[in-house]
């Protein structure tokens, strides 16, 4: 995405970039302040690690002279690590921290936003919910002084694909394999099937958009494993569909300020959520002034990459808006 | 809306306001730099005009010492007046210009944005399309460096209400009266029924979001009058619905850079646009990186008021972001 948009970033936004570090579990901490070649890396041409290669995230950020970090490790719903450590290290190093990982929002949102503010840097996370669809930017720039009272949506692609495939006649196991082949399900699909992915997304939305520090254990969570194949197909035959739905609602005067649930719901086909196919997702925001839904139609992996790119522009362009 | 949100504006945004002028066709140019009482005015208590009352928009802006103008006259699709004159006068006076009227975008967007930039003020118009739903803010803040290739949507509430009422058994005339009673149709409904309102909205989106100065006469426009009551009901009985759909598409290498149409389309119920009821509207944006739809669910008049309020905050809060 950086390469594809390189000339537009330069000509329209006055933004130049250089890739000075890449780290993965397999290849370790690769850094070169002179610049790495993204297309060569994508084609598998990795330079051999030098004898004095960085040994941890802090050494790596130093060596790379990083101005900005893209964090894209996979979700750990229980504690949000190692993503939180990476983002904290980036901000302490003096770099902007861009996360595609929603664990840090649920487990360290207050700390990371405060740290970013103290360092004059940005902690941005647009691609954590609905890929690159600008949910968080929509609220901060587009909906000032509006009161968010409720959120509902279908936010997990894997269960969406799996339920559709079961409707078509596949078993749960075959349907999961199909979702993995599409690249939407992880090798271990339990985070999706048991509703963890959906719950973490819902918590991230409540924490950032409602300003309520909701904890995962306060979300009533039911996955889709308990639904039998027969039940799913019978619903479809009767003109209804099961979807894994997330709901959060402000409750004035209640024990908890927000009531949050993730569970399979049986929806009539006239419900906009029922018509979601493939990797599509949808969310509805009930505000005091109106209700608004956003639907993302069958995104691919470039939608997530775009979310990271847009955060990059928001972070660095604000430093130098004259470039616009 | 200003009164309802007054304490939030003050406490959360550090924004104080005073209403120093109101002008309507009926009451003329009312100004008082000391402040007018919005609730008294809403209840019909208008002060008698003094002998030296302002005689035109410029005298009125001077007398009111206006920092910001809300322009909410009704649409003139052919030339965009008198709204353009009001907005130009406000910017030349040194005030921000906020418009709920889409005529000025179609007929004077280049002039008004250039004038605003030259004066260091804002020309904002969020409530012109889909009321307060942040369409224009979404693109400027949320979708940097994304390429908008196509727009499609149902953007006119009156035709939506009228088609639904005809499906239910009403005549065109009864259906229009129902839409007028709901407050969505004007006394003269032809701008809606003939597709002018939809065409002006589509042109505004193309001009601002695609950067192409599309003219109304280049939009192929067909209203809903040509649809017979029988045709509309037969479609509904067959599980389909007519909707007045707007479409715009970039055409590389074509005569015109954008191909734009407003016309009734027969849609299957599985199409998200087919399920819109009442005053709801929907729009789909096809970008290079993903496709995204926004749906506004049955808004009332406060949705438009909120769009004006949000523009007000965007204009004045940017002057003093420390207040946030």
XYZ file of C-alpha atoms in Angstrom:
648
model
C 0.000 0.000 0.000
C 2.871 2.376 0.803
C 4.479 1.548 -2.547
C 1.180 1.700 -4.449
C 0.363 5.147 -3.030
C 3.949 6.497 -3.005
C 3.565 9.118 -5.740
C 0.199 10.326 -4.418
C 1.631 10.716 -0.895
C 4.531 12.743 -2.257
C 2.652 14.889 -4.764
C -0.604 15.503 -2.926
C 0.462 15.379 0.727
C 4.159 16.226 0.545
C 4.888 13.047 2.501
C 8.015 10.988 1.804
C 8.738 7.718 3.589
C 11.568 5.249 4.052
C 11.225 1.747 5.467
C 14.029 1.452 8.040
C 12.982 -1.625 10.017
C 10.885 -4.765 9.791
C 10.368 -7.340 12.516
C 8.563 -10.664 12.399
C 8.546 -13.710 14.663
C 10.396 -15.692 11.991
C 13.011 -13.182 10.800
C 13.756 -11.264 13.984
C 14.628 -7.544 14.289
C 15.793 -6.198 10.941
C 16.888 -2.534 10.828
C 18.678 -0.295 8.333
C 18.359 3.481 8.706
C 19.525 3.846 5.086
C 16.343 2.110 3.939
C 15.077 -1.391 3.179
C 13.396 -2.391 -0.084
C 9.761 -3.304 0.617
C 9.177 -5.145 -2.673
C 12.351 -7.191 -2.239
C 11.241 -8.157 1.288
C 7.757 -9.050 0.027
C 9.415 -11.319 -2.533
C 11.346 -13.097 0.214
C 14.756 -11.441 -0.252
C 15.755 -10.775 3.370
C 19.241 -9.505 4.151
C 21.247 -11.768 6.476
C 21.175 -10.448 10.088
C 24.469 -8.781 11.097
C 26.380 -9.968 14.193
C 25.189 -6.904 16.139
C 21.518 -7.207 15.100
C 19.030 -5.554 17.507
C 17.865 -7.964 20.234
C 14.618 -6.354 21.277
C 12.042 -3.773 20.241
C 13.868 -0.853 21.892
C 17.214 -1.608 20.259
C 15.408 -2.132 16.966
C 13.545 1.236 17.127
C 16.846 2.961 17.968
C 18.754 1.299 15.160
C 15.959 2.036 12.667
C 15.688 5.665 13.900
C 11.944 5.084 13.749
C 9.570 8.045 13.415
C 6.529 5.786 13.249
C 5.671 2.149 14.045
C 3.019 -0.027 12.405
C 2.062 -2.734 14.927
C 0.374 -5.736 13.310
C 0.944 -8.747 15.571
C -2.012 -11.077 16.057
C -4.581 -10.582 18.799
C -4.043 -11.779 22.319
C -7.462 -11.200 23.854
C -6.386 -12.034 27.431
C -3.614 -9.467 27.957
C -2.919 -7.680 24.659
C 0.773 -8.570 24.588
C 3.309 -8.245 22.992
C 1.518 -5.463 21.091
C 1.233 -3.188 24.153
C 5.001 -3.418 24.798
C 5.755 -2.596 21.154
C 3.449 0.440 21.119
C 4.729 1.714 24.473
C 8.328 1.342 23.279
C 7.530 3.261 20.077
C 5.926 6.179 21.936
C 8.738 6.307 24.512
C 11.230 6.298 21.641
C 9.402 9.353 20.233
C 7.633 7.648 17.332
C 3.948 7.637 16.394
C 2.299 4.303 17.230
C -0.192 2.873 14.705
C -1.915 -0.352 15.690
C -3.920 -2.882 13.665
C -4.179 -4.911 16.878
C -7.212 -4.252 19.080
C -5.792 -5.944 22.191
C -3.945 -2.773 23.291
C -7.159 -0.722 23.174
C -8.927 -3.131 25.491
C -6.001 -3.588 27.867
C -4.050 -0.301 27.751
C -6.066 2.459 26.064
C -5.758 4.962 28.904
C -2.022 4.427 29.325
C -1.183 4.581 25.609
C -3.292 7.693 24.868
C -1.795 9.494 27.891
C 1.723 8.489 26.859
C 1.129 9.644 23.271
C -0.197 12.998 24.511
C 2.781 13.449 26.849
C 5.213 12.788 23.993
C 3.330 14.887 21.421
C 2.817 11.791 19.257
C -0.259 9.893 18.053
C -1.625 6.494 19.069
C -3.977 5.568 16.201
C -5.875 2.323 15.605
C -8.362 2.846 12.754
C -7.858 -0.598 11.204
C -8.749 -2.518 14.385
C -12.504 -2.465 13.687
C -13.954 -2.903 10.151
C -10.493 -2.688 8.556
C -9.900 0.671 6.941
C -13.452 1.972 7.336
C -12.994 5.233 9.262
C -15.004 4.491 12.408
C -12.794 6.193 14.982
C -11.995 9.141 12.665
C -15.702 9.511 11.901
C -16.465 10.167 15.544
C -13.537 12.440 16.335
C -13.905 14.627 13.232
C -17.468 14.116 12.085
C -19.673 13.744 15.154
C -18.715 16.393 17.731
C -21.130 16.927 20.636
C -23.266 13.926 19.657
C -24.260 11.431 22.343
C -23.652 7.771 21.423
C -26.325 5.691 23.125
C -26.095 2.319 21.423
C -23.940 0.224 19.113
C -24.980 -2.921 17.253
C -23.310 -4.841 14.478
C -21.848 -7.892 12.852
C -18.105 -7.406 13.211
C -16.509 -10.844 12.796
C -15.934 -12.060 9.224
C -15.027 -15.657 10.059
C -18.348 -16.477 11.726
C -20.147 -14.726 8.869
C -18.390 -16.904 6.284
C -18.801 -20.063 8.425
C -22.557 -19.560 8.980
C -23.097 -18.915 5.248
C -21.177 -22.066 4.283
C -23.139 -24.179 6.791
C -26.372 -22.797 5.303
C -25.117 -24.028 1.924
C -24.643 -27.576 3.248
C -21.077 -27.701 4.578
C -20.130 -29.037 8.030
C -18.615 -26.714 10.668
C -15.156 -28.162 9.980
C -15.446 -27.720 6.203
C -16.805 -24.198 6.665
C -13.860 -23.225 8.898
C -11.413 -24.617 6.303
C -13.142 -22.511 3.654
C -12.784 -19.373 5.836
C -9.087 -20.198 6.357
C -8.606 -20.634 2.600
C -10.151 -17.154 2.102
C -7.550 -15.804 4.538
C -10.076 -14.509 7.076
C -9.800 -17.233 9.756
C -6.683 -17.847 11.852
C -5.046 -21.295 12.070
C -6.724 -21.634 15.464
C -10.279 -20.445 14.758
C -11.462 -20.472 18.385
C -11.012 -16.696 18.911
C -13.561 -16.202 16.125
C -15.953 -19.114 16.783
C -16.169 -18.425 20.522
C -16.892 -14.734 19.999
C -13.608 -13.393 21.423
C -12.725 -11.387 18.311
C -16.208 -9.828 18.230
C -16.126 -9.102 21.979
C -12.729 -7.378 21.770
C -13.981 -5.208 18.880
C -17.117 -4.296 20.815
C -15.053 -3.443 23.897
C -12.707 -1.279 21.787
C -15.680 0.673 20.411
C -17.225 1.172 23.863
C -13.904 2.238 25.402
C -12.990 4.764 22.685
C -16.385 6.012 21.459
C -18.435 5.865 24.664
C -15.524 6.655 26.975
C -16.407 3.755 29.273
C -13.542 1.425 30.339
C -15.500 -1.769 29.669
C -13.684 -5.000 30.538
C -14.003 -8.165 28.448
C -15.359 -10.159 31.382
C -18.322 -7.771 31.567
C -19.470 -8.689 28.054
C -21.989 -11.557 27.970
C -20.363 -13.673 25.263
C -21.746 -16.709 23.393
C -20.023 -18.071 20.268
C -21.526 -19.957 17.348
C -20.357 -23.481 18.284
C -23.530 -24.135 20.236
C -25.673 -23.653 17.130
C -26.284 -26.989 15.441
C -25.928 -27.337 11.690
C -29.600 -28.390 11.564
C -30.755 -25.286 13.422
C -28.796 -22.986 11.088
C -30.213 -24.659 7.954
C -33.779 -24.798 9.300
C -33.639 -21.043 10.019
C -32.435 -20.350 6.484
C -35.210 -22.533 5.023
C -37.729 -20.515 7.053
C -36.422 -17.205 5.598
C -34.279 -16.261 8.597
C -30.523 -16.232 9.280
C -28.283 -16.588 12.285
C -25.593 -13.922 12.677
C -23.118 -13.331 15.506
C -24.339 -9.919 16.683
C -22.590 -7.448 19.021
C -24.686 -5.020 21.043
C -23.776 -2.311 23.566
C -26.189 0.092 25.185
C -25.795 2.884 27.699
C -27.872 2.230 30.832
C -28.564 5.289 32.947
C -28.568 4.499 36.636
C -27.781 0.799 36.107
C -25.065 -1.150 37.932
C -22.793 -0.923 34.877
C -22.922 2.184 32.647
C -22.906 -0.011 29.510
C -24.703 -3.299 28.897
C -22.778 -5.374 26.296
C -23.559 -8.697 24.622
C -22.090 -10.847 21.855
C -24.342 -13.724 20.809
C -25.894 -15.467 17.800
C -29.212 -13.849 16.874
C -31.907 -15.131 14.567
C -32.690 -12.277 12.149
C -35.418 -11.844 9.521
C -34.081 -11.192 6.000
C -35.504 -7.656 6.133
C -32.858 -6.845 8.793
C -29.873 -5.184 7.070
C -27.519 -7.274 9.224
C -29.075 -10.486 7.852
C -28.017 -9.711 4.269
C -24.284 -9.553 4.986
C -22.335 -12.038 2.861
C -18.705 -13.149 2.818
C -16.274 -10.849 4.632
C -18.756 -7.946 4.797
C -19.472 -6.354 8.141
C -21.874 -3.711 9.387
C -22.338 -1.476 12.382
C -25.176 0.727 13.579
C -24.672 3.738 15.848
C -27.681 5.097 17.730
C -26.972 8.737 18.577
C -29.204 11.305 20.257
C -29.457 13.200 16.952
C -29.941 10.310 14.472
C -29.095 6.679 13.817
C -26.437 5.791 11.291
C -25.197 2.485 9.867
C -21.954 1.731 8.063
C -21.484 -1.326 5.869
C -18.160 -2.539 4.503
C -18.728 -4.669 1.396
C -16.572 -7.781 1.053
C -13.190 -6.196 1.838
C -9.861 -7.845 1.080
C -6.574 -7.577 2.968
C -5.800 -4.217 1.264
C -8.645 -2.670 3.296
C -6.646 -3.253 6.497
C -3.475 -1.990 4.836
C -5.351 1.166 3.823
C -6.454 1.738 7.426
C -2.794 1.713 8.494
C -1.840 4.042 5.640
C -4.626 6.494 6.533
C -3.447 6.547 10.174
C 0.107 7.172 8.931
C -1.123 10.206 6.966
C -3.206 11.464 9.903
C -0.146 11.221 12.155
C 2.552 12.760 9.968
C 0.459 15.152 7.923
C -0.827 16.915 11.027
C 2.823 17.733 11.816
C 3.179 19.553 8.516
C -0.240 20.494 7.140
C 1.376 23.052 4.825
C 2.343 20.108 2.646
C -1.312 19.540 1.734
C -30.046 22.472 18.935
C -27.787 25.328 20.075
C -29.849 25.688 23.253
C -30.087 21.925 23.823
C -26.305 21.500 23.512
C -25.338 24.792 25.199
C -23.801 23.365 28.368
C -21.934 20.626 26.484
C -20.468 23.183 24.058
C -19.300 25.329 26.955
C -17.996 22.586 29.247
C -16.523 20.152 26.745
C -15.466 22.437 23.893
C -15.031 25.795 25.609
C -17.394 27.316 23.042
C -19.833 30.093 24.004
C -22.334 31.541 21.554
C -24.699 34.480 21.248
C -27.461 34.825 18.684
C -27.087 38.359 17.304
C -29.182 38.224 14.151
C -32.021 36.331 12.506
C -33.443 36.929 9.053
C -36.445 35.367 7.364
C -38.498 36.284 4.310
C -41.411 37.153 6.566
C -39.712 39.053 9.403
C -36.885 40.785 7.559
C -33.376 41.560 8.883
C -33.366 41.387 12.685
C -30.077 42.208 14.465
C -28.988 42.881 18.022
C -25.305 42.553 18.931
C -26.336 42.351 22.593
C -28.091 39.064 21.897
C -31.517 37.759 20.881
C -33.430 35.071 22.772
C -33.720 31.975 20.596
C -36.535 30.345 22.591
C -38.576 33.574 22.599
C -38.156 33.816 18.808
C -39.127 30.164 18.375
C -42.272 30.910 20.358
C -43.163 33.767 18.014
C -42.060 36.712 20.180
C -40.282 38.883 17.614
C -39.106 42.367 18.602
C -40.583 45.175 16.460
C -38.103 46.337 13.784
C -36.476 49.698 14.624
C -36.663 52.622 12.183
C -33.030 52.049 11.168
C -33.374 48.278 10.707
C -30.788 46.723 8.330
C -32.003 46.712 4.725
C -29.853 43.962 3.248
C -27.591 41.054 4.163
C -24.440 43.203 4.394
C -25.981 45.803 6.694
C -27.461 42.972 8.752
C -24.113 41.133 9.156
C -22.470 44.450 10.174
C -25.158 45.289 12.706
C -25.101 41.772 14.165
C -21.263 41.782 14.269
C -21.532 38.265 12.908
C -18.689 35.784 13.417
C -20.609 32.991 11.716
C -23.663 32.640 9.455
C -26.028 29.671 9.191
C -27.601 29.797 5.715
C -30.827 27.786 5.465
C -32.905 29.254 2.647
C -34.659 26.758 0.376
C -33.034 25.306 -2.720
C -32.996 27.100 -6.017
C -31.632 24.403 -8.323
C -31.263 26.708 -11.356
C -28.923 29.367 -9.965
C -28.452 28.777 -6.209
C -29.631 32.272 -5.196
C -30.093 34.053 -2.828
C -27.986 31.582 -0.807
C -24.784 32.283 -2.760
C -25.081 36.041 -2.099
C -25.649 35.428 1.621
C -22.628 33.117 1.932
C -20.394 35.431 -0.101
C -21.445 38.387 2.045
C -20.696 36.443 5.232
C -17.187 35.457 4.096
C -16.424 38.990 2.858
C -17.628 40.306 6.223
C -15.096 37.976 7.891
C -17.543 35.370 9.200
C -17.569 31.596 8.741
C -20.262 30.499 6.273
C -22.259 27.340 7.105
C -24.795 26.226 4.517
C -27.682 23.761 4.683
C -28.450 24.732 1.094
C -26.818 22.642 -1.631
C -27.436 25.154 -4.450
C -24.249 27.114 -3.632
C -22.111 23.971 -3.923
C -23.413 23.247 -7.401
C -23.262 26.848 -8.618
C -20.390 28.484 -6.696
C -18.227 25.874 -4.943
C -14.939 27.049 -6.436
C -15.620 30.710 -5.705
C -16.820 30.184 -2.117
C -13.988 27.808 -1.115
C -11.395 30.187 -2.598
C -12.985 33.156 -0.837
C -13.087 31.284 2.480
C -9.414 30.336 2.136
C -8.435 33.912 1.282
C -10.242 35.222 4.370
C -9.016 32.466 6.715
C -12.620 31.353 7.320
C -14.537 28.145 6.632
C -17.252 27.383 4.083
C -18.914 24.203 5.441
C -21.978 22.360 4.169
C -22.271 19.017 5.971
C -26.063 19.104 6.288
C -26.689 19.469 2.540
C -26.562 15.710 1.862
C -28.077 13.140 4.269
C -28.724 15.785 6.944
C -26.176 15.626 9.749
C -24.525 12.376 8.627
C -20.862 13.347 8.258
C -20.302 12.598 4.570
C -18.007 15.496 3.680
C -16.120 15.290 7.010
C -15.727 11.536 6.523
C -13.792 12.069 3.311
C -11.642 14.990 4.429
C -10.630 13.444 7.781
C -11.223 9.726 7.353
C -10.326 8.755 3.809
C -7.040 10.439 2.836
C -5.334 9.181 -0.338
C -8.285 6.971 -1.282
C -9.610 7.116 -4.839
C -13.402 7.522 -5.112
C -14.523 5.724 -8.266
C -18.280 5.511 -7.891
C -21.222 6.819 -5.866
C -24.717 5.316 -5.719
C -27.583 6.005 -3.393
C -31.133 6.925 -2.538
C -30.858 10.534 -1.396
C -34.341 12.030 -1.686
C -36.761 11.368 1.192
C -39.919 12.668 -0.479
C -39.832 10.192 -3.366
C -39.017 7.425 -0.890
C -42.097 8.254 1.199
C -44.285 8.756 -1.904
C -43.294 5.419 -3.510
C -43.925 3.571 -0.217
C -47.379 5.170 0.186
C -48.306 4.318 -3.430
C -47.247 0.701 -2.769
C -49.652 0.748 0.182
C -52.563 1.805 -2.051
C -52.541 5.614 -2.021
C -52.680 7.760 -5.173
C -49.731 10.002 -6.126
C -51.619 13.067 -4.857
C -52.465 11.446 -1.494
C -48.901 10.183 -1.130
C -47.479 13.682 -1.734
C -49.876 15.121 0.882
C -48.671 12.478 3.336
C -45.031 13.441 2.667
C -45.934 17.122 3.190
C -47.666 16.265 6.477
C -44.458 14.489 7.600
C -42.574 17.715 6.855
C -40.278 16.180 4.216
C -41.936 17.519 1.029
C -42.035 21.205 0.064
C -45.329 22.962 -0.769
C -44.336 22.607 -4.418
C -43.163 18.979 -4.622
C -41.846 19.147 -8.196
C -38.178 19.584 -7.171
C -38.473 16.200 -5.446
C -40.755 14.325 -7.865
C -38.814 15.411 -10.957
C -35.472 14.390 -9.461
C -34.000 17.899 -9.075
C -33.270 17.529 -5.368
C -31.551 14.175 -5.952
C -29.593 15.543 -8.933
C -28.345 18.567 -6.973
C -27.210 16.285 -4.131
C -25.412 13.987 -6.576
C -23.735 16.970 -8.251
C -22.636 18.324 -4.848
C -21.036 14.967 -3.979
C -19.253 14.719 -7.337
C -18.002 18.322 -7.153
C -16.661 18.094 -3.591
C -15.635 14.441 -3.254
C -14.488 13.647 -6.808
C -13.188 17.146 -7.526
C -15.037 17.266 -10.857
C -17.090 20.448 -11.617
C -20.141 18.506 -12.837
C -23.018 20.647 -14.108
C -26.662 19.764 -13.514
C -27.404 19.639 -17.240
C -24.867 16.816 -17.571
C -26.831 14.547 -15.227
C -29.344 12.286 -17.023
C -32.402 12.936 -14.872
C -35.751 11.134 -14.785
C -38.237 11.703 -11.945
C -40.881 9.358 -10.584
C -43.945 10.943 -12.231
C -43.618 8.671 -15.262
C -44.043 5.566 -13.104
C -47.685 4.535 -13.031
C -49.337 3.560 -9.758
C -50.045 0.129 -11.289
C -46.396 -0.434 -12.226
C -45.220 0.467 -8.691
C -47.743 -1.886 -7.042
C -47.116 -4.735 -9.499
C -43.374 -4.526 -8.758
C -44.041 -4.671 -5.028
C -46.348 -7.682 -5.479
C -43.535 -9.409 -7.396
C -41.058 -8.847 -4.533
C -39.336 -5.819 -6.059
C -39.411 -2.076 -5.346
C -38.911 1.099 -7.321
C -36.512 3.634 -5.796
C -35.195 6.920 -7.214
C -31.493 6.041 -7.456
C -28.531 8.399 -8.019
C -25.379 7.034 -9.641
C -22.061 8.656 -10.586
C -19.054 6.861 -11.976
C -15.611 7.977 -13.062
C -14.961 7.173 -16.732
C -11.309 7.128 -17.705
C -10.746 8.471 -21.187
C -14.446 9.189 -21.764
C -15.868 12.471 -23.082
C -16.934 13.503 -19.575
C -14.795 12.432 -16.574
C -17.937 11.448 -14.622
C -21.071 9.714 -15.876
C -24.063 10.688 -13.679
C -27.690 9.508 -13.664
C -30.768 10.009 -11.488
C -33.621 7.661 -12.380
C -36.158 5.236 -10.905
C -34.682 1.729 -10.674
C -36.450 -1.554 -10.047
C -34.532 -3.273 -7.219
C -34.799 -6.764 -5.702
C -35.521 -6.783 -1.954
C -32.044 -8.212 -1.311
C -30.589 -4.846 -2.423
C -29.896 -2.724 0.683
C -31.316 0.329 -1.121
C -34.652 -1.477 -1.587
C -35.238 -1.789 2.155
C -35.187 1.937 2.886
C -38.407 3.125 4.528
C -39.760 6.554 5.427
C -37.207 9.368 5.494
C -34.226 6.976 5.515
C -31.529 7.427 2.914
C -28.421 5.501 1.926
C -25.268 6.004 -0.043
C -22.547 3.671 -1.287
C -19.008 4.799 -2.042
C -16.829 2.591 -4.244
C -13.206 3.376 -3.440
C -10.045 1.757 -4.782
C -9.387 0.262 -1.324
C -12.891 -0.909 -0.348
C -16.598 -0.193 -0.760
C -18.517 1.443 2.033
C -22.206 2.256 2.546
C -23.795 4.691 4.969
C -27.447 4.499 5.963
C -29.333 7.190 7.875
C -32.341 5.663 9.641
C -35.546 7.705 9.577
C -34.093 11.052 10.622
C -36.170 13.981 11.855
C -35.554 17.700 11.435
C -33.048 17.678 14.365
C -30.665 15.658 12.152
C -30.274 18.682 9.861
C -29.927 21.012 12.842
C -27.181 18.759 14.193
C -25.306 18.959 10.870
C -25.273 22.765 11.201
C -24.156 22.541 14.837
C -21.319 20.144 13.954
C -20.121 22.531 11.216
C -20.266 25.377 13.741
C -17.995 23.411 16.086
C -15.622 22.436 13.262
C -15.344 26.104 12.265
C -14.892 27.777 15.634
C -13.175 24.991 17.517
C -10.346 24.810 14.973
C -9.609 28.481 15.817
C -9.054 27.555 19.447
C -8.362 23.831 19.800
C -6.914 24.415 23.271
C -10.510 24.663 24.445
C -10.988 20.934 23.757
